[in-house]
mmCIF file of C-alpha atoms in Angstrom:
data_model
loop_
_atom_site.group_PDB
_atom_site.id
_atom_site.type_symbol
_atom_site.label_atom_id
_atom_site.label_comp_id
_atom_site.label_asym_id
_atom_site.label_seq_id
_atom_site.Cartn_x
_atom_site.Cartn_y
_atom_site.Cartn_z
ATOM 1 C CA MET A 1 0.000 0.000 0.000
ATOM 2 C CA ASP A 2 1.177 3.557 -0.730
ATOM 3 C CA GLN A 3 2.805 4.940 2.410
ATOM 4 C CA ARG A 4 1.193 8.320 1.784
ATOM 5 C CA ASN A 5 -2.183 6.841 2.795
ATOM 6 C CA PHE A 6 -1.029 6.780 6.416
ATOM 7 C CA SER A 7 -0.569 10.577 6.604
ATOM 8 C CA ARG A 8 -3.812 12.425 6.132
ATOM 9 C CA ILE A 9 -3.288 16.127 5.473
ATOM 10 C CA THR A 10 -4.716 18.596 7.970
ATOM 11 C CA THR A 11 -3.510 21.926 6.559
ATOM 12 C CA ILE A 12 -3.413 23.505 3.099
ATOM 13 C CA HIS A 13 -0.733 25.806 1.696
ATOM 14 C CA LEU A 14 -2.693 28.097 -0.621
ATOM 15 C CA LEU A 15 -0.275 29.722 -3.074
ATOM 16 C CA GLY A 16 -2.667 32.313 -4.523
ATOM 17 C CA PHE A 17 -1.311 34.665 -7.199
ATOM 18 C CA GLN A 18 2.409 34.884 -7.897
ATOM 19 C CA ILE A 19 2.707 38.670 -7.790
ATOM 20 C CA PRO A 20 5.972 40.669 -7.894
ATOM 21 C CA GLN A 21 6.843 42.189 -4.530
ATOM 22 C CA ASN A 22 6.859 45.763 -5.850
ATOM 23 C CA ILE A 23 3.138 45.675 -6.776
ATOM 24 C CA THR A 24 1.887 43.593 -3.840
ATOM 25 C CA PHE A 25 0.235 46.481 -2.014
ATOM 26 C CA LEU A 26 -1.222 47.836 -5.257
ATOM 27 C CA VAL A 27 -2.929 44.511 -5.987
ATOM 28 C CA PHE A 28 -4.077 44.227 -2.365
ATOM 29 C CA PHE A 29 -5.717 47.655 -2.399
ATOM 30 C CA LEU A 30 -7.231 46.889 -5.812
ATOM 31 C CA PHE A 31 -8.878 43.760 -4.372
ATOM 32 C CA LEU A 32 -9.953 45.749 -1.308
ATOM 33 C CA LEU A 33 -11.531 48.380 -3.557
ATOM 34 C CA ILE A 34 -13.324 45.669 -5.577
ATOM 35 C CA TYR A 35 -14.630 44.104 -2.358
ATOM 36 C CA CYS A 36 -15.932 47.429 -1.025
ATOM 37 C CA LEU A 37 -17.552 48.336 -4.362
ATOM 38 C CA THR A 38 -19.190 44.913 -4.598
ATOM 39 C CA ILE A 39 -20.617 44.999 -1.094
ATOM 40 C CA CYS A 40 -21.842 48.601 -1.439
ATOM 41 C CA GLY A 41 -23.288 48.087 -4.930
ATOM 42 C CA ASN A 42 -25.193 44.937 -4.051
ATOM 43 C CA LEU A 43 -26.400 46.328 -0.711
ATOM 44 C CA LEU A 44 -27.655 49.386 -2.595
ATOM 45 C CA ILE A 45 -29.725 47.197 -4.930
ATOM 46 C CA ILE A 46 -31.131 45.201 -1.998
ATOM 47 C CA THR A 47 -32.021 48.452 -0.207
ATOM 48 C CA LEU A 48 -33.640 50.058 -3.265
ATOM 49 C CA VAL A 49 -35.709 46.956 -4.037
ATOM 50 C CA SER A 50 -36.806 46.670 -0.391
ATOM 51 C CA TYR A 51 -37.859 50.282 0.131
ATOM 52 C CA SER A 52 -38.937 51.525 -3.310
ATOM 53 C CA THR A 53 -42.551 50.571 -4.072
ATOM 54 C CA THR A 54 -41.927 50.996 -7.818
ATOM 55 C CA LEU A 55 -39.460 48.088 -7.650
ATOM 56 C CA HIS A 56 -41.811 45.644 -5.920
ATOM 57 C CA SER A 57 -42.041 43.264 -8.870
ATOM 58 C CA PRO A 58 -40.755 39.718 -9.487
ATOM 59 C CA MET A 59 -37.870 40.892 -11.694
ATOM 60 C CA TYR A 60 -36.424 43.165 -9.003
ATOM 61 C CA PHE A 61 -37.160 40.675 -6.236
ATOM 62 C CA PHE A 62 -35.021 38.105 -8.060
ATOM 63 C CA LEU A 63 -32.388 40.781 -8.692
ATOM 64 C CA SER A 64 -32.151 41.472 -4.955
ATOM 65 C CA GLN A 65 -31.665 37.738 -4.324
ATOM 66 C CA LEU A 66 -28.897 37.724 -6.941
ATOM 67 C CA SER A 67 -27.220 40.518 -4.992
ATOM 68 C CA VAL A 68 -27.417 38.428 -1.796
ATOM 69 C CA LEU A 69 -25.655 35.572 -3.601
ATOM 70 C CA ASP A 70 -22.987 37.910 -4.992
ATOM 71 C CA ILE A 71 -22.246 39.190 -1.478
ATOM 72 C CA LEU A 72 -22.003 35.603 -0.179
ATOM 73 C CA LEU A 73 -19.707 34.555 -3.029
ATOM 74 C CA ILE A 74 -17.215 37.416 -2.856
ATOM 75 C CA THR A 75 -17.132 37.344 0.965
ATOM 76 C CA ASP A 76 -16.331 33.638 0.816
ATOM 77 C CA ILE A 77 -13.498 34.111 -1.692
ATOM 78 C CA LEU A 78 -11.900 37.561 -1.630
ATOM 79 C CA PRO A 79 -10.815 38.183 2.023
ATOM 80 C CA ASN A 80 -8.692 35.035 2.010
ATOM 81 C CA THR A 81 -7.385 35.922 -1.466
ATOM 82 C CA MET A 82 -6.242 39.334 -0.193
ATOM 83 C CA ASN A 83 -4.411 37.552 2.607
ATOM 84 C CA THR A 84 -2.545 35.344 0.112
ATOM 85 C CA VAL A 85 -1.543 38.464 -1.828
ATOM 86 C CA LEU A 86 0.119 39.951 1.276
ATOM 87 C CA VAL A 87 1.802 36.867 2.732
ATOM 88 C CA LYS A 88 2.362 35.054 -0.621
ATOM 89 C CA LYS A 89 1.350 31.672 0.811
ATOM 90 C CA THR A 90 -1.562 31.192 3.204
ATOM 91 C CA ILE A 91 -1.801 28.216 5.530
ATOM 92 C CA MET A 92 -5.371 27.170 6.283
ATOM 93 C CA LEU A 93 -6.933 24.137 7.921
ATOM 94 C CA PHE A 94 -8.200 21.528 5.501
ATOM 95 C CA SER A 95 -11.589 21.714 7.219
ATOM 96 C CA ASP A 96 -11.658 25.480 6.549
ATOM 97 C CA CYS A 97 -10.797 24.780 2.920
ATOM 98 C CA LEU A 98 -13.751 22.411 2.620
ATOM 99 C CA THR A 99 -16.009 24.965 4.324
ATOM 100 C CA GLN A 100 -14.966 27.582 1.782
ATOM 101 C CA PHE A 101 -15.714 25.120 -1.030
ATOM 102 C CA PHE A 102 -19.096 24.277 0.538
ATOM 103 C CA LEU A 103 -20.157 27.956 0.594
ATOM 104 C CA PHE A 104 -18.760 28.417 -2.899
ATOM 105 C CA ILE A 105 -20.914 25.578 -4.246
ATOM 106 C CA ILE A 106 -24.026 26.974 -2.545
ATOM 107 C CA SER A 107 -23.545 30.432 -4.038
ATOM 108 C CA GLU A 108 -22.573 29.194 -7.517
ATOM 109 C CA SER A 109 -25.338 26.600 -7.901
ATOM 110 C CA SER A 110 -27.918 29.034 -6.462
ATOM 111 C CA GLU A 111 -26.847 31.663 -8.974
ATOM 112 C CA CYS A 112 -27.146 29.188 -11.867
ATOM 113 C CA ILE A 113 -30.682 28.268 -10.812
ATOM 114 C CA LEU A 114 -31.673 31.868 -10.046
ATOM 115 C CA LEU A 115 -30.472 33.130 -13.436
ATOM 116 C CA THR A 116 -32.616 30.403 -15.004
ATOM 117 C CA VAL A 117 -35.620 31.498 -12.940
ATOM 118 C CA MET A 118 -35.011 35.104 -14.018
ATOM 119 C CA SER A 119 -34.997 34.059 -17.680
ATOM 120 C CA TRP A 120 -38.297 32.219 -17.151
ATOM 121 C CA ASP A 121 -39.685 35.368 -15.527
ATOM 122 C CA ARG A 122 -38.707 37.412 -18.598
ATOM 123 C CA TYR A 123 -40.190 34.718 -20.868
ATOM 124 C CA LEU A 124 -43.557 34.898 -19.099
ATOM 125 C CA ALA A 125 -43.529 38.708 -19.026
ATOM 126 C CA ILE A 126 -42.835 39.053 -22.762
ATOM 127 C CA CYS A 127 -44.249 35.909 -24.364
ATOM 128 C CA LYS A 128 -47.187 35.245 -22.001
ATOM 129 C CA PRO A 129 -48.116 38.705 -20.637
ATOM 130 C CA LEU A 130 -51.770 37.815 -19.993
ATOM 131 C CA HIS A 131 -50.768 34.951 -17.685
ATOM 132 C CA TYR A 132 -47.829 36.732 -16.044
ATOM 133 C CA THR A 133 -49.514 38.106 -12.919
ATOM 134 C CA LEU A 134 -51.238 34.776 -12.305
ATOM 135 C CA LYS A 135 -48.157 32.579 -12.732
ATOM 136 C CA MET A 136 -45.563 34.934 -11.212
ATOM 137 C CA ASN A 137 -47.084 36.291 -7.996
ATOM 138 C CA TYR A 138 -45.290 36.988 -4.715
ATOM 139 C CA LYS A 139 -45.951 33.510 -3.315
ATOM 140 C CA VAL A 140 -44.534 31.817 -6.420
ATOM 141 C CA CYS A 141 -41.452 34.080 -6.312
ATOM 142 C CA CYS A 142 -40.773 33.162 -2.679
ATOM 143 C CA ILE A 143 -41.200 29.458 -3.401
ATOM 144 C CA LEU A 144 -38.792 29.655 -6.348
ATOM 145 C CA VAL A 145 -36.135 31.440 -4.285
ATOM 146 C CA ILE A 146 -36.502 28.951 -1.418
ATOM 147 C CA LEU A 147 -36.155 26.090 -3.917
ATOM 148 C CA CYS A 148 -32.981 27.697 -5.262
ATOM 149 C CA TRP A 149 -31.453 27.674 -1.799
ATOM 150 C CA ILE A 150 -32.648 24.146 -0.955
ATOM 151 C CA LEU A 151 -31.353 22.658 -4.216
ATOM 152 C CA SER A 152 -27.999 24.421 -3.910
ATOM 153 C CA ILE A 153 -27.547 23.217 -0.319
ATOM 154 C CA VAL A 154 -28.429 19.673 -1.396
ATOM 155 C CA VAL A 155 -25.872 19.875 -4.216
ATOM 156 C CA ALA A 156 -23.245 21.191 -1.806
ATOM 157 C CA PHE A 157 -23.915 18.305 0.607
ATOM 158 C CA ILE A 158 -23.623 15.799 -2.266
ATOM 159 C CA TYR A 159 -20.257 17.290 -3.213
ATOM 160 C CA MET A 160 -19.051 17.177 0.387
ATOM 161 C CA LEU A 161 -20.296 13.611 0.886
ATOM 162 C CA THR A 162 -18.467 12.528 -2.261
ATOM 163 C CA ILE A 163 -15.258 14.295 -1.268
ATOM 164 C CA SER A 164 -15.430 12.851 2.269
ATOM 165 C CA LYS A 165 -15.042 9.360 0.803
ATOM 166 C CA LEU A 166 -11.595 10.224 -0.552
ATOM 167 C CA GLN A 167 -8.231 9.915 1.163
ATOM 168 C CA PHE A 168 -6.158 13.125 1.150
ATOM 169 C CA CYS A 169 -2.471 12.651 1.727
ATOM 170 C CA GLY A 170 -0.844 15.481 -0.145
ATOM 171 C CA PRO A 171 1.298 17.113 -1.049
ATOM 172 C CA ASN A 172 -0.750 19.775 0.721
ATOM 173 C CA ILE A 173 0.186 22.637 -1.638
ATOM 174 C CA MET A 174 -2.724 24.100 -3.609
ATOM 175 C CA ASP A 175 -1.745 26.303 -6.561
ATOM 176 C CA HIS A 176 -4.924 28.373 -6.600
ATOM 177 C CA PHE A 177 -6.379 31.394 -4.808
ATOM 178 C CA PHE A 178 -9.334 29.518 -3.298
ATOM 179 C CA CYS A 179 -10.432 25.956 -2.621
ATOM 180 C CA ASP A 180 -12.023 24.856 -5.869
ATOM 181 C CA LEU A 181 -13.005 21.338 -6.929
ATOM 182 C CA GLU A 182 -10.051 20.445 -9.147
ATOM 183 C CA PRO A 183 -7.337 21.660 -6.727
ATOM 184 C CA ILE A 184 -9.013 19.725 -3.898
ATOM 185 C CA LEU A 185 -9.150 16.531 -5.958
ATOM 186 C CA GLN A 186 -5.468 16.924 -6.853
ATOM 187 C CA LEU A 187 -4.649 16.515 -3.154
ATOM 188 C CA SER A 188 -6.281 13.091 -3.066
ATOM 189 C CA CYS A 189 -4.350 9.827 -3.234
ATOM 190 C CA SER A 190 -7.546 7.850 -3.940
ATOM 191 C CA ASP A 191 -8.880 6.860 -7.330
ATOM 192 C CA ILE A 192 -11.024 9.847 -8.340
ATOM 193 C CA THR A 193 -12.384 8.475 -11.639
ATOM 194 C CA ALA A 194 -15.805 7.605 -10.234
ATOM 195 C CA VAL A 195 -15.872 10.843 -8.255
ATOM 196 C CA GLN A 196 -15.115 12.932 -11.341
ATOM 197 C CA PHE A 197 -17.869 11.134 -13.264
ATOM 198 C CA GLU A 198 -20.397 11.777 -10.497
ATOM 199 C CA LEU A 199 -19.414 15.424 -10.183
ATOM 200 C CA THR A 200 -19.528 15.853 -13.972
ATOM 201 C CA ILE A 201 -23.145 14.691 -13.910
ATOM 202 C CA LEU A 202 -23.916 17.304 -11.259
ATOM 203 C CA ILE A 203 -22.239 20.004 -13.352
ATOM 204 C CA VAL A 204 -24.350 18.987 -16.351
ATOM 205 C CA ILE A 205 -27.553 19.089 -14.273
ATOM 206 C CA PHE A 206 -26.894 22.374 -12.488
ATOM 207 C CA VAL A 207 -24.809 24.295 -15.044
ATOM 208 C CA VAL A 208 -25.340 22.962 -18.564
ATOM 209 C CA ILE A 209 -29.082 22.265 -18.402
ATOM 210 C CA PRO A 210 -29.937 25.664 -16.811
ATOM 211 C CA PHE A 211 -27.811 27.349 -19.480
ATOM 212 C CA LEU A 212 -29.715 25.504 -22.232
ATOM 213 C CA ILE A 213 -33.035 26.495 -20.635
ATOM 214 C CA ILE A 214 -31.908 30.133 -20.672
ATOM 215 C CA ILE A 215 -30.921 29.884 -24.348
ATOM 216 C CA VAL A 216 -34.300 28.383 -25.281
ATOM 217 C CA SER A 217 -36.135 31.017 -23.231
ATOM 218 C CA TYR A 218 -34.305 33.839 -24.967
ATOM 219 C CA ALA A 219 -34.878 32.276 -28.366
ATOM 220 C CA TYR A 220 -38.637 32.561 -27.725
ATOM 221 C CA ILE A 221 -38.209 36.041 -26.209
ATOM 222 C CA ILE A 222 -36.243 37.388 -29.176
ATOM 223 C CA SER A 223 -38.689 35.798 -31.610
ATOM 224 C CA THR A 224 -41.594 37.486 -29.795
ATOM 225 C CA ILE A 225 -39.831 40.855 -29.660
ATOM 226 C CA PHE A 226 -39.223 40.865 -33.421
ATOM 227 C CA LYS A 227 -42.952 40.379 -33.954
ATOM 228 C CA ILE A 228 -43.714 43.683 -32.182
ATOM 229 C CA PRO A 229 -44.537 46.232 -34.914
ATOM 230 C CA SER A 230 -43.433 49.298 -32.952
ATOM 231 C CA ILE A 231 -39.683 50.088 -32.889
ATOM 232 C CA THR A 232 -40.130 51.811 -29.520
ATOM 233 C CA GLY A 233 -41.861 48.726 -28.159
ATOM 234 C CA ARG A 234 -39.050 46.467 -29.378
ATOM 235 C CA GLN A 235 -36.413 48.714 -27.816
ATOM 236 C CA LYS A 236 -38.272 48.748 -24.494
ATOM 237 C CA MET A 237 -38.500 44.941 -24.464
ATOM 238 C CA PHE A 238 -34.825 44.550 -25.356
ATOM 239 C CA SER A 239 -33.844 46.970 -22.570
ATOM 240 C CA THR A 240 -35.636 44.836 -19.954
ATOM 241 C CA CYS A 241 -33.723 41.720 -21.038
ATOM 242 C CA SER A 242 -30.313 43.073 -22.054
ATOM 243 C CA SER A 243 -28.960 43.395 -18.498
ATOM 244 C CA HIS A 244 -29.881 39.839 -17.556
ATOM 245 C CA LEU A 245 -28.564 38.473 -20.855
ATOM 246 C CA THR A 246 -25.251 40.313 -20.367
ATOM 247 C CA VAL A 247 -24.841 38.850 -16.871
ATOM 248 C CA VAL A 248 -25.686 35.351 -18.151
ATOM 249 C CA CYS A 249 -23.110 35.567 -20.953
ATOM 250 C CA ILE A 250 -20.323 36.724 -18.626
ATOM 251 C CA TYR A 251 -21.183 34.281 -15.838
ATOM 252 C CA TYR A 252 -21.741 31.136 -17.894
ATOM 253 C CA GLY A 253 -18.941 31.993 -20.306
ATOM 254 C CA THR A 254 -16.369 31.925 -17.522
ATOM 255 C CA LEU A 255 -17.894 28.832 -15.870
ATOM 256 C CA ILE A 256 -17.734 26.907 -19.136
ATOM 257 C CA CYS A 257 -14.098 27.947 -19.669
ATOM 258 C CA VAL A 258 -13.129 26.618 -16.228
ATOM 259 C CA TYR A 259 -15.237 23.471 -15.849
ATOM 260 C CA LEU A 260 -16.040 22.212 -19.358
ATOM 261 C CA ILE A 261 -12.909 23.019 -21.399
ATOM 262 C CA PRO A 262 -10.188 20.367 -20.858
ATOM 263 C CA ASN A 263 -7.604 21.591 -18.351
ATOM 264 C CA LYS A 264 -4.698 20.547 -20.579
ATOM 265 C CA ARG A 265 -5.525 23.472 -22.841
ATOM 266 C CA GLN A 266 -5.230 25.982 -19.993
ATOM 267 C CA THR A 267 -2.226 27.094 -18.006
ATOM 268 C CA ARG A 268 -2.605 27.399 -14.251
ATOM 269 C CA ALA A 269 -2.318 31.188 -14.528
ATOM 270 C CA MET A 270 -5.113 31.256 -17.131
ATOM 271 C CA THR A 271 -7.347 29.088 -14.937
ATOM 272 C CA LYS A 272 -6.800 31.463 -12.001
ATOM 273 C CA LEU A 273 -7.571 34.473 -14.172
ATOM 274 C CA VAL A 274 -10.817 33.012 -15.534
ATOM 275 C CA SER A 275 -11.830 31.863 -12.037
ATOM 276 C CA LEU A 276 -11.212 35.395 -10.815
ATOM 277 C CA LEU A 277 -13.732 36.674 -13.361
ATOM 278 C CA TYR A 278 -16.723 34.719 -12.051
ATOM 279 C CA THR A 279 -15.807 34.710 -8.354
ATOM 280 C CA VAL A 280 -14.706 38.341 -7.947
ATOM 281 C CA ILE A 281 -15.297 40.478 -11.039
ATOM 282 C CA THR A 282 -18.821 39.282 -11.910
ATOM 283 C CA PRO A 283 -20.275 40.031 -8.423
ATOM 284 C CA MET A 284 -18.809 43.537 -8.726
ATOM 285 C CA ILE A 285 -20.119 44.339 -12.225
ATOM 286 C CA ASN A 286 -23.602 42.818 -11.771
ATOM 287 C CA PRO A 287 -24.930 45.894 -9.886
ATOM 288 C CA LEU A 288 -23.254 48.176 -12.449
ATOM 289 C CA ILE A 289 -24.819 46.333 -15.389
ATOM 290 C CA TYR A 290 -28.298 46.396 -13.891
ATOM 291 C CA SER A 291 -28.131 49.965 -12.570
ATOM 292 C CA LEU A 292 -26.617 51.540 -15.676
ATOM 293 C CA ARG A 293 -29.034 49.848 -18.071
ATOM 294 C CA ASN A 294 -32.201 50.099 -15.986
ATOM 295 C CA LYS A 295 -34.145 53.375 -15.873
ATOM 296 C CA GLU A 296 -36.343 52.305 -12.944
ATOM 297 C CA LEU A 297 -33.338 51.462 -10.750
ATOM 298 C CA LYS A 298 -31.638 54.760 -11.615
ATOM 299 C CA LYS A 299 -34.852 56.650 -10.876
ATOM 300 C CA ALA A 300 -35.258 54.864 -7.530
ATOM 301 C CA GLY A 301 -31.605 55.588 -6.716
ATOM 302 C CA ARG A 302 -31.984 59.305 -7.436
ATOM 303 C CA LYS A 303 -35.160 59.443 -5.339
ATOM 304 C CA CYS A 304 -33.416 57.671 -2.464
ATOM 305 C CA ILE A 305 -30.487 60.119 -2.594
ATOM 306 C CA GLN A 306 -32.872 63.090 -2.699
ATOM 307 C CA ASN A 307 -34.777 61.789 0.328
ATOM 308 C CA CYS A 308 -31.539 61.262 2.252
ATOM 309 C CA LEU A 309 -30.326 64.789 1.440
ATOM 310 C CA PHE A 310 -33.730 66.246 2.356
ATOM 311 C CA ASN A 311 -33.689 64.463 5.734
ATOM 312 C CA MET A 312 -30.121 65.618 6.418
ATOM 313 C CA PHE A 313 -30.789 69.283 5.715
#
C-alpha cells in the first residue's frame, strides 16, 4: 500500500497569485476596492428593491436575491485571497478549505438556478403577458427562491459527501487562490475516476441544463420581440432583457471555460484568471450592469439620494 495513505493532510498551503513584490500592495488595495464596491453596490440594490414601491415586482425581487448571492460569493473568496496576496502563501486548515468550497458551491449553484428562474420570468412577461400576474405572484417568487437555496444546499452536501469518501495525503500545496473542486481533488491519493464522473453529472444538471433552458427562453423572447410592430416597443422589451442576458453571458462563459474546457488546454495562470472573473469580477459588475441599463433602478436611486439629502438638511 502507498505509504502516503497513512498521513492524512490537515492543513493547506494556498499559493494564490504569484505577484511581484513591488506591486503587492497595489494589488491588495485593488482587491480591497473591488470588495468594497461589490458589497456597497449589491447592498444598494437590496435596499432600493426593499424600500422603493416601484421596484416591488418579481424581476427586481429576483435581482435582490442575486445581490445576496454575490455578497455571499465574494465574501467567501476575496478576504482570504487578499491575505494570500500579502503573505504570498496562506496556511489554512483543511476543514476550513472544505467549508470555503461548501459555501462556494451553494452560491454558484444558487446563482445558476436563479439566473434560469429570471430568464423564465422574462419569458412569461414578454411571451405570455396575460398569464404573467397569475403565474408569477409573490408567493410563487418566494417558493422559487426557497427552492434555489434548498437545491444548492443539497448539491453542496452531495459534493461534500463525495469528497469525504476520498483519502487526502498530499502534497498539501494548492496552486490556486481559493479551494475549488479540481485543486481539492489533486490533493487526493484515492482513485477519483468515479468521483469525477459523479461530479460531472452534477455540473451537467446544475450548469449545462440551466444554461440551455436560458438559451431556449431567450430564443422565444427574441422571436416574440421581433414580432412587435413598434420600434419603440421592441427597444423597451430589449432593454428589460439586455442586463440579464449580459450577466448570463459573462457568468456562464467563464464557468464553461473553467469546468467544461479540458484543463490541458489551460495554463494554471489562465485558470486562475478566468476563475477570478466569475468569483470576484462578476459580483462587482452585476450591480453596475443592472443599474446603468435600468431606468427604474436609476430613478429609484436618485429618489433615495434626494430623500436622504432632504432628511439631512
